[in-house]
Amino acid sequence: MTRHILFVCLGNICRSPAAEAVLRAKAARAGLMVEVDSAGTGDWHVGEPPHPPMIAAAKARGYRLEALRARQLSVSDFARFDMILTMDNANQRKASALRAQAGMGPLPQLFLRYAPDCGLTEVPDPWYTGDFDQTLDLLEAATDGLIAALLSTYQR
Ligand code: 4NP
């Protein structure tokens, strides 16, 4: 069974495309079948590749982001995905409002619920903090937790 998982942040050029690439790589290694995508609640960067410093920090850990292009979250995503994972409370509120409009589909969840020991509930926005390695540390931890949860709940 393939899970369809969507990551959501604000611009879709830093956190959610990095999460997309991290999950794709780790799921392949774990033998878990996933279709992964990402989207932003804002539309400022639609069509653009990820932010260059995010691409560089991810590349240093073996994740390739350069082919990804930003898009905006839409109501139709709630019919296409089994899980919608948000980076912070603002994204969570926007995604929850769209879910209410859709009237169907998964309830958005904060991604860091899968990294309960990291001490944070939101992934700080590296567009403002400049700390792209912190972003990747948090995304890797939550991805490991997500994969463990998926492997324990369902068959591959
Ligand atoms: P992201 O970071 O939500 O992790 O992609 C941001 C990127 C761009 C902007 C804000 C956050 N912006 O305001 O343009």
mmCIF file of C-alpha atoms and ligand atoms in Angstrom, residues 9-16 44-45 125-128, ligand 1:
data_model
loop_
_atom_site.group_PDB
_atom_site.id
_atom_site.type_symbol
_atom_site.label_atom_id
_atom_site.label_comp_id
_atom_site.label_asym_id
_atom_site.label_seq_id
_atom_site.Cartn_x
_atom_site.Cartn_y
_atom_site.Cartn_z
ATOM 1 C CA CYS A 9 5.021 25.230 4.951
ATOM 2 C CA LEU A 10 4.603 28.918 4.120
ATOM 3 C CA GLY A 11 6.656 29.525 0.968
ATOM 4 C CA ASN A 12 7.311 25.931 -0.230
ATOM 5 C CA ILE A 13 10.947 26.878 -0.864
ATOM 6 C CA CYS A 14 12.632 25.876 2.437
ATOM 7 C CA ARG A 15 11.079 23.517 5.001
ATOM 8 C CA SER A 16 8.475 21.517 3.078
ATOM 9 C CA TRP A 44 4.793 34.285 -3.530
ATOM 10 C CA HIS A 45 7.230 31.653 -4.816
ATOM 11 C CA ASP A 125 11.435 29.107 9.552
ATOM 12 C CA PRO A 126 15.005 29.213 8.186
ATOM 13 C CA TRP A 127 13.978 31.999 5.783
ATOM 14 C CA TYR A 128 14.139 34.123 8.945
HETATM 15 P P1 4NP B 1 9.311 28.153 3.997
HETATM 16 O O1 4NP B 1 10.137 29.513 4.222
HETATM 17 O O2 4NP B 1 7.909 28.412 4.484
HETATM 18 O O3 4NP B 1 10.026 27.162 4.870
HETATM 19 O O4 4NP B 1 9.400 27.855 2.517
HETATM 20 C C1 4NP B 1 9.718 30.764 3.696
HETATM 21 C C2 4NP B 1 10.084 31.117 2.426
HETATM 22 C C3 4NP B 1 9.685 32.351 1.917
HETATM 23 C C4 4NP B 1 8.950 33.221 2.701
HETATM 24 C C5 4NP B 1 8.577 32.845 3.969
HETATM 25 C C6 4NP B 1 8.962 31.611 4.470
HETATM 26 N N1 4NP B 1 8.558 34.487 2.199
HETATM 27 O O5 4NP B 1 7.976 35.275 2.968
HETATM 28 O O6 4NP B 1 8.773 34.774 1.014
#
